[in-house]
């Protein structure tokens, strides 16, 4: 590796570490501020609306600065059957997440959210008919066990909080599946999709917000009192800004690093949020409760590794040749192009009845790619040798 490559690699590592520090810090702050806000201002729908409005305000200038392209034309039919349901799901999921951290400690809410891989596996099986490897299924065991232990030993347990956390987790799992499908179908930039969903969610639920929350806030004297009012407004603004930064950094990380690296970073972020909330909020916990929390997080890390191994296995299966029993090699011959490095120019054609294996002196360049067609006419690409075809 040259000095320039080393410098570039060092810069990239520093950039990722810096983003992780920002991501963990902002996410932890957002959860602490959100919990504090909801304790004084128990209106999770209003908190969700402020977060959506914050994304709508802060994100457009960033998209212009980064020159993020506008989406191509998307039909109204696609909006109706895909994007509008995503906006609806985003709002309901966000409200459920806020109810969960309002009713139960932040540490417990995030432990329950560690069950997302379980629901992802179930939903991909139902929706996409996708099966998993035994390693993936086995990795779900510590997740389930950890959440069960944490639930049974949670000193501040609340049934509504548990149901809300599970609802939010199922919602996020569903949104992940269909958001990826939307990105693939439309080619829209992920930050553009985030902005579209935020705008649609805000537009769709402003009437519901006015009817359900604004009327109650107007008659709530504890909220409208001058001292409490100013405190609530400041916390709402801070919470909205933190949520916007958190979303932008998370999407930037997705674009920078490999899926496994992002999944591990996301699991580490959850550990950071749980640890910071336990230190600052000082909610009572037992040893068994802590064991359950970190067992669930360990299960998430195991799940991410199992999914990565499954992905690598699928890629290997796609590039490996389909080997048939007792192939009749003498019916075919191989033609080597003149531009192959390491081969004498005169050796442009080699018959397979005289060549059952490559000569020991033949060492192809690593940059080559090998293409071979099988007896059935199919073609498979291999890294290693270039322009090698069966005719």
Short mmCIF file of C-alpha atoms in Angstrom, two decimals:
data_model
loop_
_atom_site.label_atom_id
_atom_site.label_comp_id
_atom_site.label_asym_id
_atom_site.label_seq_id
_atom_site.Cartn_x
_atom_site.Cartn_y
_atom_site.Cartn_z
CA UNK A 1 0.00 0.00 0.00
CA UNK A 2 1.41 3.39 -1.02
CA UNK A 3 1.76 6.35 1.34
CA UNK A 4 -1.11 8.13 -0.41
CA UNK A 5 -3.41 5.12 0.02
CA UNK A 6 -2.45 4.92 3.70
CA UNK A 7 -3.29 8.59 4.14
CA UNK A 8 -6.65 8.15 2.42
CA UNK A 9 -7.44 5.10 4.55
CA UNK A 10 -6.50 6.99 7.72
CA UNK A 11 -8.73 9.93 6.71
CA UNK A 12 -11.63 7.55 6.03
CA UNK A 13 -11.23 5.85 9.42
CA UNK A 14 -11.09 9.22 11.18
CA UNK A 15 -14.22 10.32 9.33
CA UNK A 16 -16.15 7.18 10.32
CA UNK A 17 -15.01 7.42 13.95
CA UNK A 18 -15.99 11.11 14.08
CA UNK A 19 -19.43 10.35 12.63
CA UNK A 20 -19.92 7.48 15.11
CA UNK A 21 -19.08 9.77 18.02
CA UNK A 22 -21.56 12.38 16.74
CA UNK A 23 -24.17 9.68 16.07
CA UNK A 24 -23.89 8.07 19.52
CA UNK A 25 -23.78 11.42 21.32
CA UNK A 26 -26.76 12.92 19.49
CA UNK A 27 -28.82 9.71 19.75
CA UNK A 28 -28.17 9.46 23.50
CA UNK A 29 -28.97 13.15 23.95
CA UNK A 30 -32.17 12.82 21.89
CA UNK A 31 -33.41 9.95 24.06
CA UNK A 32 -32.57 11.72 27.34
CA UNK A 33 -34.17 14.97 26.16
CA UNK A 34 -37.19 13.06 24.83
CA UNK A 35 -37.69 11.24 28.14
CA UNK A 36 -37.33 14.47 30.14
CA UNK A 37 -39.71 16.28 27.79
CA UNK A 38 -42.39 13.58 27.92
CA UNK A 39 -42.24 13.46 31.72
CA UNK A 40 -43.17 17.17 31.81
CA UNK A 41 -45.13 17.31 28.56
CA UNK A 42 -47.05 14.02 28.10
CA UNK A 43 -48.11 14.56 24.49
CA UNK A 44 -46.16 12.09 22.29
CA UNK A 45 -48.08 13.03 19.14
CA UNK A 46 -46.97 16.66 19.49
CA UNK A 47 -43.37 15.55 20.04
CA UNK A 48 -43.61 13.48 16.83
CA UNK A 49 -45.05 16.42 14.87
CA UNK A 50 -42.24 18.72 16.01
CA UNK A 51 -39.65 16.13 14.92
CA UNK A 52 -41.26 15.78 11.48
CA UNK A 53 -41.46 19.57 11.07
CA UNK A 54 -37.79 19.84 12.08
CA UNK A 55 -36.80 17.41 9.32
CA UNK A 56 -38.89 19.43 6.84
CA UNK A 57 -37.12 22.65 7.89
CA UNK A 58 -33.51 21.50 8.35
CA UNK A 59 -33.11 18.93 5.57
CA UNK A 60 -33.83 20.95 2.35
CA UNK A 61 -30.85 23.35 2.79
CA UNK A 62 -28.56 20.38 3.45
CA UNK A 63 -29.80 18.64 0.29
CA UNK A 64 -29.05 21.78 -1.73
CA UNK A 65 -25.55 22.11 -0.23
CA UNK A 66 -24.80 18.44 -0.97
CA UNK A 67 -26.35 18.67 -4.47
CA UNK A 68 -28.59 15.68 -3.83
CA UNK A 69 -30.50 15.09 -7.09
CA UNK A 70 -34.25 15.51 -7.33
CA UNK A 71 -36.21 12.27 -7.77
CA UNK A 72 -37.41 11.26 -11.19
CA UNK A 73 -41.12 11.27 -11.94
CA UNK A 74 -43.04 8.98 -9.59
CA UNK A 75 -46.58 8.08 -10.63
CA UNK A 76 -49.57 8.92 -8.44
CA UNK A 77 -50.43 5.24 -8.44
CA UNK A 78 -47.06 4.45 -6.82
CA UNK A 79 -47.59 7.23 -4.29
CA UNK A 80 -50.99 5.76 -3.41
CA UNK A 81 -49.94 2.15 -2.89
CA UNK A 82 -46.38 2.61 -1.58
CA UNK A 83 -45.30 6.08 -0.42
CA UNK A 84 -48.50 7.18 1.35
CA UNK A 85 -48.62 3.93 3.39
CA UNK A 86 -44.94 4.47 4.27
CA UNK A 87 -45.73 7.98 5.52
CA UNK A 88 -48.63 6.63 7.56
CA UNK A 89 -46.44 3.90 9.03
CA UNK A 90 -43.65 6.37 9.83
CA UNK A 91 -46.00 8.58 11.85
CA UNK A 92 -47.65 5.74 13.78
CA UNK A 93 -44.28 4.11 14.46
CA UNK A 94 -42.76 7.38 15.71
CA UNK A 95 -45.71 8.06 18.02
CA UNK A 96 -45.47 4.50 19.40
CA UNK A 97 -41.74 4.94 20.05
CA UNK A 98 -42.41 8.14 22.00
CA UNK A 99 -45.17 6.50 24.04
CA UNK A 100 -42.75 3.71 24.94
CA UNK A 101 -40.02 6.01 26.29
CA UNK A 102 -42.71 8.02 28.10
CA UNK A 103 -44.15 4.98 29.89
CA UNK A 104 -40.99 2.93 30.57
CA UNK A 105 -37.28 3.72 31.09
CA UNK A 106 -35.22 4.47 27.98
CA UNK A 107 -32.94 1.49 28.71
CA UNK A 108 -35.86 -0.96 28.75
CA UNK A 109 -37.50 0.57 25.65
CA UNK A 110 -34.27 0.10 23.67
CA UNK A 111 -33.87 -3.44 24.97
CA UNK A 112 -37.32 -4.27 23.59
CA UNK A 113 -36.33 -2.63 20.28
CA UNK A 114 -33.49 -5.14 20.08
CA UNK A 115 -36.17 -7.63 18.95
CA UNK A 116 -36.22 -5.93 15.53
CA UNK A 117 -34.24 -8.80 13.88
CA UNK A 118 -36.91 -11.26 15.09
CA UNK A 119 -39.71 -9.30 13.42
CA UNK A 120 -37.57 -8.66 10.34
CA UNK A 121 -37.08 -12.41 9.88
CA UNK A 122 -40.81 -13.07 10.35
CA UNK A 123 -41.91 -10.27 8.02
CA UNK A 124 -39.43 -11.13 5.25
CA UNK A 125 -40.70 -14.71 5.40
CA UNK A 126 -44.33 -13.58 5.13
CA UNK A 127 -43.89 -10.70 2.66
CA UNK A 128 -40.87 -11.71 0.57
CA UNK A 129 -40.99 -15.52 1.11
CA UNK A 130 -37.33 -15.34 2.12
CA UNK A 131 -35.82 -18.11 4.21
CA UNK A 132 -32.80 -17.74 6.49
CA UNK A 133 -29.88 -19.97 7.43
CA UNK A 134 -29.86 -21.94 10.69
CA UNK A 135 -27.24 -19.52 12.05
CA UNK A 136 -29.65 -16.62 11.61
CA UNK A 137 -32.46 -18.48 13.37
CA UNK A 138 -30.08 -19.54 16.17
CA UNK A 139 -28.94 -15.94 16.70
CA UNK A 140 -32.53 -14.97 17.55
CA UNK A 141 -32.47 -17.12 20.70
CA UNK A 142 -30.30 -14.78 22.86
CA UNK A 143 -32.33 -11.79 21.63
CA UNK A 144 -35.60 -13.35 22.77
CA UNK A 145 -34.08 -14.65 26.00
CA UNK A 146 -32.51 -11.29 26.82
CA UNK A 147 -35.75 -9.34 26.28
CA UNK A 148 -37.75 -11.88 28.33
CA UNK A 149 -35.24 -11.63 31.22
CA UNK A 150 -35.22 -7.82 31.04
CA UNK A 151 -39.05 -7.75 31.01
CA UNK A 152 -39.44 -10.10 33.98
CA UNK A 153 -36.89 -8.16 36.05
CA UNK A 154 -37.87 -4.60 35.00
CA UNK A 155 -38.72 -2.66 38.16
CA UNK A 156 -40.57 0.10 36.26
CA UNK A 157 -42.55 -2.22 33.99
CA UNK A 158 -45.62 -0.81 32.22
CA UNK A 159 -47.80 -2.87 29.87
CA UNK A 160 -48.65 0.10 27.62
CA UNK A 161 -44.94 0.91 27.38
CA UNK A 162 -44.12 -2.68 26.38
CA UNK A 163 -46.91 -2.83 23.77
CA UNK A 164 -45.85 0.57 22.37
CA UNK A 165 -42.19 -0.49 22.15
CA UNK A 166 -43.17 -3.72 20.37
CA UNK A 167 -45.49 -1.78 18.01
CA UNK A 168 -42.68 0.65 17.20
CA UNK A 169 -40.24 -2.22 16.60
CA UNK A 170 -42.64 -4.05 14.26
CA UNK A 171 -43.31 -0.75 12.49
CA UNK A 172 -39.61 0.02 12.00
CA UNK A 173 -39.03 -3.52 10.68
CA UNK A 174 -41.86 -3.12 8.16
CA UNK A 175 -40.67 0.36 7.15
CA UNK A 176 -37.14 -0.95 6.57
CA UNK A 177 -38.40 -3.64 4.19
CA UNK A 178 -40.68 -1.40 2.14
CA UNK A 179 -38.35 1.62 2.20
CA UNK A 180 -35.64 -0.51 0.59
CA UNK A 181 -38.15 -1.63 -2.02
CA UNK A 182 -39.14 1.98 -2.67
CA UNK A 183 -35.50 3.05 -3.06
CA UNK A 184 -34.94 0.22 -5.52
CA UNK A 185 -38.14 0.85 -7.51
CA UNK A 186 -37.77 4.62 -7.86
CA UNK A 187 -34.01 5.24 -7.62
CA UNK A 188 -34.74 8.14 -5.25
CA UNK A 189 -31.94 9.27 -2.93
CA UNK A 190 -32.46 8.03 0.63
CA UNK A 191 -32.39 11.57 2.08
CA UNK A 192 -34.96 12.69 -0.49
CA UNK A 193 -37.18 9.80 0.56
CA UNK A 194 -36.77 10.83 4.21
CA UNK A 195 -37.87 14.37 3.32
CA UNK A 196 -40.85 13.16 1.25
CA UNK A 197 -42.06 10.89 4.06
CA UNK A 198 -41.64 13.66 6.66
CA UNK A 199 -43.64 16.13 4.57
CA UNK A 200 -46.40 13.66 3.80
CA UNK A 201 -46.64 12.51 7.43
CA UNK A 202 -46.88 16.12 8.62
CA UNK A 203 -49.52 16.99 6.03
CA UNK A 204 -51.63 13.89 6.69
CA UNK A 205 -51.68 14.18 10.47
CA UNK A 206 -51.96 17.92 11.13
CA UNK A 207 -55.80 17.61 11.37
CA UNK A 208 -55.53 14.63 13.75
CA UNK A 209 -52.92 16.47 15.81
CA UNK A 210 -55.13 19.56 16.16
CA UNK A 211 -58.19 17.52 17.12
CA UNK A 212 -56.46 15.17 19.56
CA UNK A 213 -53.52 17.04 21.12
CA UNK A 214 -53.94 20.80 20.64
CA UNK A 215 -57.38 20.84 22.26
CA UNK A 216 -56.03 19.02 25.34
CA UNK A 217 -52.90 21.16 25.56
CA UNK A 218 -55.00 24.33 25.48
CA UNK A 219 -56.86 23.33 28.68
CA UNK A 220 -53.86 21.78 30.47
CA UNK A 221 -52.86 24.40 33.02
CA UNK A 222 -49.62 22.65 33.96
CA UNK A 223 -48.43 22.97 30.35
CA UNK A 224 -49.74 26.47 29.65
CA UNK A 225 -48.24 27.90 32.85
CA UNK A 226 -45.55 30.45 31.80
CA UNK A 227 -42.70 28.65 33.61
CA UNK A 228 -43.53 25.20 32.21
CA UNK A 229 -44.47 26.54 28.77
CA UNK A 230 -41.02 28.02 28.06
CA UNK A 231 -39.25 24.89 29.31
CA UNK A 232 -41.40 22.64 27.12
CA UNK A 233 -40.87 24.76 24.00
CA UNK A 234 -37.07 24.75 24.47
CA UNK A 235 -37.01 20.97 25.00
CA UNK A 236 -39.23 20.46 21.92
CA UNK A 237 -36.84 22.50 19.76
CA UNK A 238 -33.77 20.66 21.08
CA UNK A 239 -35.46 17.29 20.58
CA UNK A 240 -36.43 18.16 17.00
CA UNK A 241 -32.91 19.32 16.13
CA UNK A 242 -31.31 16.21 17.68
CA UNK A 243 -33.68 13.93 15.78
CA UNK A 244 -32.85 15.65 12.47
CA UNK A 245 -29.08 15.38 13.03
CA UNK A 246 -29.48 11.75 14.10
CA UNK A 247 -31.32 10.86 10.87
CA UNK A 248 -28.82 12.66 8.64
CA UNK A 249 -25.77 11.08 10.29
CA UNK A 250 -27.39 7.62 10.21
CA UNK A 251 -28.07 7.87 6.47
CA UNK A 252 -24.54 9.19 5.87
CA UNK A 253 -23.13 6.16 7.71
CA UNK A 254 -25.24 3.86 5.53
CA UNK A 255 -23.69 5.43 2.44
CA UNK A 256 -20.11 5.26 3.80
CA UNK A 257 -19.67 1.80 5.30
CA UNK A 258 -20.57 -1.81 4.51
CA UNK A 259 -23.91 -3.22 5.77
CA UNK A 260 -22.27 -5.32 8.48
CA UNK A 261 -20.21 -2.37 9.72
CA UNK A 262 -23.34 -0.23 9.88
CA UNK A 263 -25.29 -2.94 11.72
CA UNK A 264 -22.50 -3.33 14.29
CA UNK A 265 -22.27 0.45 14.70
CA UNK A 266 -26.06 0.62 15.17
CA UNK A 267 -25.97 -2.11 17.85
CA UNK A 268 -23.11 -0.26 19.58
CA UNK A 269 -25.22 2.90 19.45
CA UNK A 270 -28.00 1.06 21.30
CA UNK A 271 -25.48 0.02 23.99
CA UNK A 272 -24.41 3.67 24.26
CA UNK A 273 -28.01 4.87 24.67
CA UNK A 274 -28.77 2.23 27.33
CA UNK A 275 -25.57 3.01 29.27
CA UNK A 276 -26.00 6.79 29.14
CA UNK A 277 -29.67 6.57 30.16
CA UNK A 278 -28.79 4.35 33.14
CA UNK A 279 -26.09 6.79 34.26
CA UNK A 280 -28.04 10.03 33.81
CA UNK A 281 -31.64 8.99 34.44
CA UNK A 282 -30.63 6.75 37.37
CA UNK A 283 -33.63 4.46 36.98
CA UNK A 284 -33.35 1.45 39.34
CA UNK A 285 -32.06 -1.77 37.76
CA UNK A 286 -31.05 -5.20 39.02
CA UNK A 287 -28.16 -7.41 37.97
CA UNK A 288 -30.54 -9.76 36.17
CA UNK A 289 -32.08 -6.80 34.37
CA UNK A 290 -28.68 -5.65 33.11
CA UNK A 291 -27.82 -9.21 32.07
CA UNK A 292 -31.02 -9.42 30.01
CA UNK A 293 -30.32 -6.08 28.30
CA UNK A 294 -26.81 -6.94 27.21
CA UNK A 295 -27.73 -10.53 26.28
CA UNK A 296 -30.27 -9.07 23.84
CA UNK A 297 -27.63 -6.71 22.38
CA UNK A 298 -25.18 -9.62 22.06
CA UNK A 299 -27.88 -11.50 20.16
CA UNK A 300 -28.25 -8.54 17.78
CA UNK A 301 -24.51 -8.59 17.07
CA UNK A 302 -24.67 -12.36 16.46
CA UNK A 303 -27.63 -11.86 14.12
CA UNK A 304 -25.73 -9.22 12.11
CA UNK A 305 -22.76 -11.57 11.72
CA UNK A 306 -25.02 -14.47 10.68
CA UNK A 307 -26.79 -12.29 8.09
CA UNK A 308 -23.43 -11.17 6.71
CA UNK A 309 -22.27 -14.80 6.39
CA UNK A 310 -25.52 -15.65 4.63
CA UNK A 311 -25.04 -12.79 2.17
CA UNK A 312 -21.47 -13.85 1.41
CA UNK A 313 -22.60 -17.44 0.85
CA UNK A 314 -25.24 -16.28 -1.65
CA UNK A 315 -22.66 -14.23 -3.53
CA UNK A 316 -20.28 -17.19 -3.68
CA UNK A 317 -23.07 -19.39 -5.04
CA UNK A 318 -23.80 -16.82 -7.74
CA UNK A 319 -20.21 -16.72 -9.02
CA UNK A 320 -19.23 -20.37 -8.63
CA UNK A 321 -19.61 -22.63 -11.72
CA UNK A 322 -22.32 -25.21 -12.05
CA UNK A 323 -20.23 -28.41 -12.07
CA UNK A 324 -21.80 -31.38 -13.87
CA UNK A 325 -20.84 -34.96 -13.31
CA UNK A 326 -18.56 -36.49 -15.97
CA UNK A 327 -18.52 -33.51 -18.33
CA UNK A 328 -17.50 -34.28 -21.90
CA UNK A 329 -14.63 -31.84 -22.16
CA UNK A 330 -13.45 -33.16 -25.52
CA UNK A 331 -16.49 -31.72 -27.29
CA UNK A 332 -15.29 -28.22 -26.56
CA UNK A 333 -12.17 -26.14 -26.87
CA UNK A 334 -10.97 -22.94 -25.26
CA UNK A 335 -9.94 -19.84 -27.17
CA UNK A 336 -7.44 -17.51 -25.51
CA UNK A 337 -7.46 -13.91 -26.76
CA UNK A 338 -4.14 -12.44 -27.78
CA UNK A 339 -4.39 -9.75 -25.11
CA UNK A 340 -4.02 -12.11 -22.14
CA UNK A 341 -0.95 -11.24 -20.10
CA UNK A 342 1.35 -14.16 -19.36
CA UNK A 343 0.47 -16.13 -22.54
CA UNK A 344 2.62 -16.32 -25.63
CA UNK A 345 0.88 -14.51 -28.55
CA UNK A 346 1.18 -17.57 -30.77
CA UNK A 347 -0.81 -19.69 -28.33
CA UNK A 348 -4.17 -18.31 -29.33
CA UNK A 349 -6.02 -21.65 -29.31
CA UNK A 350 -5.71 -24.58 -26.95
CA UNK A 351 -7.74 -27.77 -27.39
CA UNK A 352 -9.17 -29.32 -24.24
CA UNK A 353 -8.43 -32.89 -25.42
CA UNK A 354 -4.75 -31.93 -25.06
CA UNK A 355 -5.11 -29.64 -22.06
CA UNK A 356 -6.92 -31.03 -19.03
CA UNK A 357 -5.47 -28.41 -16.71
CA UNK A 358 -3.63 -25.10 -17.15
CA UNK A 359 0.13 -25.39 -17.58
CA UNK A 360 2.21 -24.69 -14.50
CA UNK A 361 3.80 -21.69 -16.23
CA UNK A 362 0.46 -19.95 -16.80
CA UNK A 363 -0.11 -17.26 -14.13
CA UNK A 364 -2.97 -14.89 -15.08
CA UNK A 365 -3.11 -11.34 -13.83
CA UNK A 366 -5.35 -10.76 -10.77
CA UNK A 367 -7.23 -8.09 -12.69
CA UNK A 368 -8.46 -10.62 -15.26
CA UNK A 369 -11.97 -12.01 -15.35
CA UNK A 370 -12.81 -15.48 -16.56
CA UNK A 371 -15.97 -16.18 -18.46
CA UNK A 372 -16.96 -19.75 -19.22
CA UNK A 373 -20.06 -21.12 -20.82
CA UNK A 374 -21.31 -24.51 -19.81
CA UNK A 375 -22.79 -27.30 -21.91
CA UNK A 376 -26.25 -25.75 -21.49
CA UNK A 377 -25.04 -22.41 -22.84
CA UNK A 378 -25.14 -20.64 -19.45
CA UNK A 379 -22.39 -18.23 -18.49
CA UNK A 380 -20.70 -17.62 -15.15
CA UNK A 381 -18.15 -14.91 -14.33
CA UNK A 382 -15.11 -15.54 -12.18
CA UNK A 383 -12.55 -13.12 -10.83
CA UNK A 384 -9.09 -13.95 -12.08
CA UNK A 385 -8.95 -14.59 -15.84
CA UNK A 386 -10.14 -12.37 -18.68
CA UNK A 387 -11.87 -13.10 -21.96
CA UNK A 388 -11.94 -16.92 -21.77
CA UNK A 389 -14.94 -18.37 -23.57
CA UNK A 390 -16.14 -21.82 -24.59
CA UNK A 391 -17.16 -21.96 -28.25
#
